[in-house]
Tab-separated table of C-alpha atoms in Angstrom:
chain	number	residue	atom	x	y	z
A	1	MET	CA	0.256	0.079	0.212
A	2	LEU	CA	2.766	2.573	0.800
A	3	TYR	CA	3.874	2.190	-2.898
A	4	TYR	CA	0.748	3.647	-4.049
A	5	PHE	CA	0.918	6.500	-1.709
A	6	ASP	CA	1.628	9.616	-3.522
A	7	TRP	CA	4.600	11.597	-2.400
A	8	THR	CA	4.492	13.812	-4.991
A	9	TYR	CA	1.042	15.484	-4.154
A	10	VAL	CA	2.338	16.137	-0.483
A	11	ILE	CA	5.385	18.017	-1.623
A	12	LEU	CA	4.294	19.296	-4.375
A	13	VAL	CA	0.880	20.468	-4.248
A	14	MET	CA	-0.165	20.118	-0.371
A	15	PRO	CA	2.001	23.085	0.426
A	16	PHE	CA	0.265	25.449	-2.128
A	17	VAL	CA	-3.607	24.224	-1.253
A	18	LEU	CA	-2.810	25.264	1.998
A	19	LEU	CA	-1.384	28.562	1.003
A	20	SER	CA	-4.648	28.676	-1.379
A	21	ILE	CA	-6.649	28.104	1.731
A	22	ALA	CA	-4.963	30.543	3.779
A	23	ALA	CA	-5.157	33.278	0.829
A	24	SER	CA	-9.172	32.736	1.265
A	25	LEU	CA	-9.403	33.240	4.850
A	26	ASN	CA	-7.184	35.967	4.441
A	27	VAL	CA	-9.785	37.604	1.998
A	28	ASN	CA	-12.805	37.022	4.403
A	29	ARG	CA	-11.107	38.426	7.046
A	30	THR	CA	-9.586	41.476	5.769
A	31	PHE	CA	-13.103	42.349	3.734
A	32	GLU	CA	-14.884	41.724	7.553
A	33	LYS	CA	-12.346	43.899	9.067
A	34	TYR	CA	-12.557	47.353	6.391
A	35	SER	CA	-16.535	46.125	6.221
A	36	ARG	CA	-16.166	48.245	9.572
A	37	GLN	CA	-14.721	51.223	7.793
A	38	HIS	CA	-17.063	53.154	6.510
A	39	SER	CA	-16.605	55.820	3.722
A	40	MET	CA	-16.799	59.489	5.160
A	41	ARG	CA	-18.618	60.376	2.039
A	42	ARG	CA	-21.118	57.845	2.797
A	43	ILE	CA	-20.722	56.360	-0.991
A	44	THR	CA	-22.296	53.042	-1.275
A	45	GLY	CA	-20.590	50.154	-3.497
A	46	ALA	CA	-22.995	50.506	-6.034
A	47	GLU	CA	-22.624	54.501	-6.271
A	48	ALA	CA	-19.127	54.008	-6.124
A	49	ALA	CA	-19.080	51.435	-9.257
A	50	GLN	CA	-21.257	53.849	-10.889
A	51	ARG	CA	-18.789	56.533	-10.578
A	52	VAL	CA	-15.996	54.184	-11.959
A	53	LEU	CA	-18.299	54.045	-14.837
A	54	SER	CA	-18.964	57.466	-15.662
A	55	ALA	CA	-15.219	58.239	-14.849
A	56	ASN	CA	-14.188	56.027	-17.841
A	57	GLY	CA	-16.955	57.302	-20.033
A	58	VAL	CA	-18.713	53.613	-20.107
A	59	GLY	CA	-22.443	53.506	-20.145
A	60	ASN	CA	-25.475	50.722	-20.566
A	61	VAL	CA	-24.191	48.751	-18.063
A	62	ARG	CA	-26.111	47.629	-15.410
A	63	ILE	CA	-25.660	47.025	-11.437
A	64	GLU	CA	-27.566	44.774	-10.057
A	65	ARG	CA	-27.917	43.414	-6.514
A	66	ILE	CA	-27.645	39.573	-5.484
A	67	SER	CA	-27.983	37.995	-2.691
A	68	GLY	CA	-24.735	36.444	-1.118
A	69	GLN	CA	-21.108	37.953	-0.082
A	70	LEU	CA	-18.072	37.777	-1.985
A	71	ASN	CA	-19.693	36.527	-4.832
A	72	ASP	CA	-19.340	40.067	-6.779
A	73	HIS	CA	-18.320	39.672	-10.574
A	74	TYR	CA	-19.029	41.573	-13.782
A	75	ASP	CA	-20.989	39.590	-16.246
A	76	PRO	CA	-19.578	40.696	-19.772
A	77	ARG	CA	-22.889	38.429	-21.622
A	78	GLU	CA	-25.751	40.481	-20.123
A	79	ASN	CA	-23.388	43.552	-19.224
A	80	VAL	CA	-24.511	43.638	-16.046
A	81	ILE	CA	-22.352	43.954	-12.590
A	82	ARG	CA	-24.033	41.628	-9.824
A	83	LEU	CA	-22.900	43.199	-6.343
A	84	SER	CA	-23.661	41.084	-3.207
A	85	ASP	CA	-25.621	42.474	-0.189
A	86	ALA	CA	-22.733	43.291	1.560
A	87	VAL	CA	-21.383	45.247	-1.187
A	88	TYR	CA	-23.991	47.045	-3.078
A	89	GLY	CA	-25.222	49.509	-0.239
A	90	SER	CA	-22.798	49.246	2.370
A	91	THR	CA	-20.115	52.049	2.671
A	92	SER	CA	-17.532	50.570	4.183
A	93	THR	CA	-13.790	50.915	2.297
A	94	ALA	CA	-13.862	47.411	2.000
A	95	ALA	CA	-17.072	47.338	-0.159
A	96	ILE	CA	-16.140	50.080	-2.420
A	97	GLY	CA	-12.749	48.606	-3.349
A	98	VAL	CA	-14.589	45.389	-4.397
A	99	ALA	CA	-17.565	47.203	-6.097
A	100	CYS	CA	-15.065	49.403	-8.042
A	101	HIS	CA	-12.987	46.191	-8.913
A	102	GLU	CA	-15.913	44.945	-10.696
A	103	ALA	CA	-16.206	48.425	-12.717
A	104	GLY	CA	-13.110	47.678	-13.557
A	105	HIS	CA	-13.870	44.533	-15.286
A	106	ALA	CA	-16.290	46.233	-16.872
A	107	VAL	CA	-14.154	48.877	-18.288
A	108	GLN	CA	-11.916	46.692	-19.833
A	109	TYR	CA	-14.753	45.046	-21.845
A	110	ALA	CA	-15.772	48.249	-22.749
A	111	GLN	CA	-12.341	49.278	-23.978
A	112	SER	CA	-11.428	45.954	-25.246
A	113	TYR	CA	-8.438	45.282	-23.286
A	114	ALA	CA	-6.752	42.239	-24.645
A	115	PRO	CA	-6.024	39.830	-21.544
A	116	MET	CA	-9.929	40.339	-20.963
A	117	GLN	CA	-11.021	39.092	-24.730
A	118	LEU	CA	-8.341	36.443	-24.436
A	119	ARG	CA	-10.168	34.984	-21.166
A	120	ALA	CA	-13.109	35.262	-22.671
A	121	ALA	CA	-11.961	33.862	-25.632
A	122	ILE	CA	-10.552	30.671	-23.942
A	123	ILE	CA	-13.305	30.340	-21.409
A	124	PRO	CA	-15.323	27.517	-23.737
A	125	VAL	CA	-12.077	25.436	-24.578
A	126	THR	CA	-10.516	25.700	-21.147
A	127	ASN	CA	-13.951	24.599	-19.390
A	128	ILE	CA	-14.094	21.628	-21.220
A	129	GLY	CA	-10.232	20.581	-21.329
A	130	SER	CA	-10.721	20.707	-17.036
A	131	ARG	CA	-13.667	18.761	-17.351
A	132	LEU	CA	-12.340	15.915	-19.373
A	133	ALA	CA	-8.511	16.088	-17.839
A	134	MET	CA	-8.901	13.432	-15.225
A	135	PRO	CA	-11.624	11.533	-16.823
A	136	LEU	CA	-8.820	10.820	-20.063
A	137	ILE	CA	-6.165	10.089	-17.596
A	138	LEU	CA	-7.749	7.529	-15.891
A	139	LEU	CA	-9.362	5.892	-18.696
A	140	GLY	CA	-5.751	6.023	-20.032
A	141	LEU	CA	-4.560	4.255	-16.991
A	142	VAL	CA	-7.085	2.088	-17.173
A	143	LEU	CA	-6.687	0.931	-21.058
A	144	SER	CA	-2.979	0.875	-20.803
A	145	TYR	CA	-2.898	-2.536	-19.298
A	146	PHE	CA	-4.304	-3.695	-22.788
A	147	ALA	CA	-3.076	-1.796	-25.253
A	148	ASN	CA	-0.330	0.391	-25.250
A	149	PHE	CA	-1.503	3.055	-27.654
A	150	SER	CA	-4.022	3.741	-24.944
A	151	TYR	CA	-1.397	5.381	-22.953
A	152	LEU	CA	-2.144	8.360	-25.205
A	153	LEU	CA	-5.107	9.604	-23.470
A	154	VAL	CA	-3.047	9.913	-20.283
A	155	TYR	CA	-1.037	12.422	-22.352
A	156	LEU	CA	-4.085	13.897	-23.936
A	157	GLY	CA	-5.702	14.166	-19.871
A	158	ILE	CA	-2.521	16.160	-18.865
A	159	ALA	CA	-2.645	18.515	-22.116
A	160	CYS	CA	-6.304	19.376	-21.486
A	161	PHE	CA	-5.338	20.085	-17.550
A	162	GLY	CA	-2.791	22.329	-19.040
A	163	LEU	CA	-5.449	24.494	-20.391
A	164	SER	CA	-6.754	25.525	-17.157
A	165	LEU	CA	-3.412	26.657	-15.985
A	166	ILE	CA	-3.439	28.703	-19.541
A	167	PHE	CA	-6.730	30.465	-17.813
A	168	GLN	CA	-5.267	31.119	-14.652
A	169	LEU	CA	-2.340	33.015	-16.617
A	170	VAL	CA	-4.855	34.699	-18.583
A	171	THR	CA	-6.821	35.865	-15.333
A	172	LEU	CA	-3.599	37.081	-13.390
A	173	PRO	CA	-3.319	40.204	-15.421
A	174	VAL	CA	-7.136	40.947	-15.884
A	175	GLU	CA	-7.278	40.570	-11.833
A	176	PHE	CA	-4.353	43.291	-11.327
A	177	ASN	CA	-5.264	45.681	-13.864
A	178	ALA	CA	-9.009	45.521	-12.721
A	179	SER	CA	-7.421	46.147	-9.692
A	180	ARG	CA	-5.590	48.896	-10.847
A	181	ARG	CA	-7.838	50.415	-12.390
A	182	ALA	CA	-10.224	50.289	-9.374
A	183	MET	CA	-7.517	52.416	-7.197
A	184	GLN	CA	-6.843	55.205	-9.852
A	185	ALA	CA	-10.990	55.792	-10.157
A	186	ILE	CA	-11.211	55.667	-6.110
A	187	VAL	CA	-7.965	58.627	-5.973
A	188	GLY	CA	-8.807	60.318	-8.874
A	189	ALA	CA	-12.824	60.499	-7.883
A	190	GLY	CA	-11.865	61.310	-4.751
A	191	ILE	CA	-14.640	58.864	-3.442
A	192	LEU	CA	-12.371	57.644	-0.529
A	193	THR	CA	-9.932	59.602	1.576
A	194	GLN	CA	-6.297	58.785	1.549
A	195	GLU	CA	-6.852	57.264	5.116
A	196	GLU	CA	-9.490	55.201	3.701
A	197	GLN	CA	-8.080	54.221	0.547
A	198	VAL	CA	-5.654	52.277	2.680
A	199	GLY	CA	-8.548	49.575	3.299
A	200	ALA	CA	-9.893	49.532	-0.200
A	201	ARG	CA	-6.358	48.600	-1.125
A	202	LYS	CA	-5.877	45.935	1.181
A	203	THR	CA	-8.708	44.291	0.543
A	204	LEU	CA	-8.111	44.299	-3.045
A	205	THR	CA	-4.603	43.115	-2.787
A	206	ALA	CA	-6.311	40.020	-0.426
A	207	ALA	CA	-8.673	39.269	-2.998
A	208	ALA	CA	-5.992	39.738	-5.837
A	209	MET	CA	-3.488	36.607	-3.777
A	210	THR	CA	-6.394	33.940	-3.990
A	211	TYR	CA	-5.567	34.017	-7.943
A	212	VAL	CA	-2.078	34.090	-7.393
A	213	ALA	CA	-2.552	30.901	-5.296
A	214	ALA	CA	-4.651	29.333	-7.694
A	215	THR	CA	-2.533	30.078	-10.359
A	216	ALA	CA	0.361	28.144	-7.768
A	217	VAL	CA	-1.610	25.290	-7.441
A	218	ALA	CA	-2.365	24.559	-11.094
A	219	LEU	CA	0.909	24.932	-12.285
A	220	MET	CA	2.283	22.272	-9.983
A	221	GLN	CA	-0.757	20.082	-10.456
A	222	LEU	CA	0.202	20.218	-13.806
A	223	LEU	CA	4.038	19.475	-12.656
A	224	ARG	CA	3.178	16.301	-10.713
A	225	LEU	CA	0.833	14.786	-13.631
A	226	LEU	CA	4.111	15.361	-15.674
A	227	ILE	CA	6.491	13.875	-13.192
A	228	LEU	CA	4.126	10.598	-12.581
A	229	PHE	CA	3.162	9.938	-15.864
A	230	THR	CA	5.922	11.005	-18.336
A	231	GLY	CA	9.802	10.178	-18.536
A	232	GLY	CA	11.403	9.033	-15.611
A	233	GLY	CA	8.184	9.325	-13.365
A	234	ARG	CA	5.544	7.151	-15.205
A	235	ARG	CA	5.226	3.834	-13.342
A	236	ARG	CA	5.710	0.201	-15.464
A	237	ARG	CA	3.737	-2.298	-14.998
């Protein structure tokens, strides 16, 4: 049984999984902390998002309230910014940071920001690849006991998993750029005072680290698969 214990996961992947969990917990803590720091100008998240759009000459983008927390997003298909209950009507610096970030995505889309366009273009392919990756690898392993050529399915599965890493890599500049746009708008439009800007910036930085951690996990997972199933890492029958 010890032969089948996967040390590659423990050594390569687990540290970054723990990092990802820590990043997610840090987002929640940071958001909760700065949810108690309210804007002196009493601007709500929805109002702040609208100011970012107006400052960039972007119109016809709806801003809607949705239930939940930290599930805020911009939907380019319907051209709508959806803000959670904790963000939409809140005047906290955390809420304003999140709302302006999502408005930054809407501005990216309106201005044809290249990484945003690339991410949108590859989403269908990466979704299919992520769903097929592990089934193909498992099927390839099973069939490899009956036909040598079937191991090609394992390689195909690894390639499909690689697509998810490509998506994560493309997502990084999109998210960091949206946060940069958000802070520029917050400062330029005078949405928050200099002291209050710290709360928004720290909230956005904490959120950005979750994407960095997710990318690191995907990278280590791909490296693990390559070690296990290619070259000297491939187990022989």
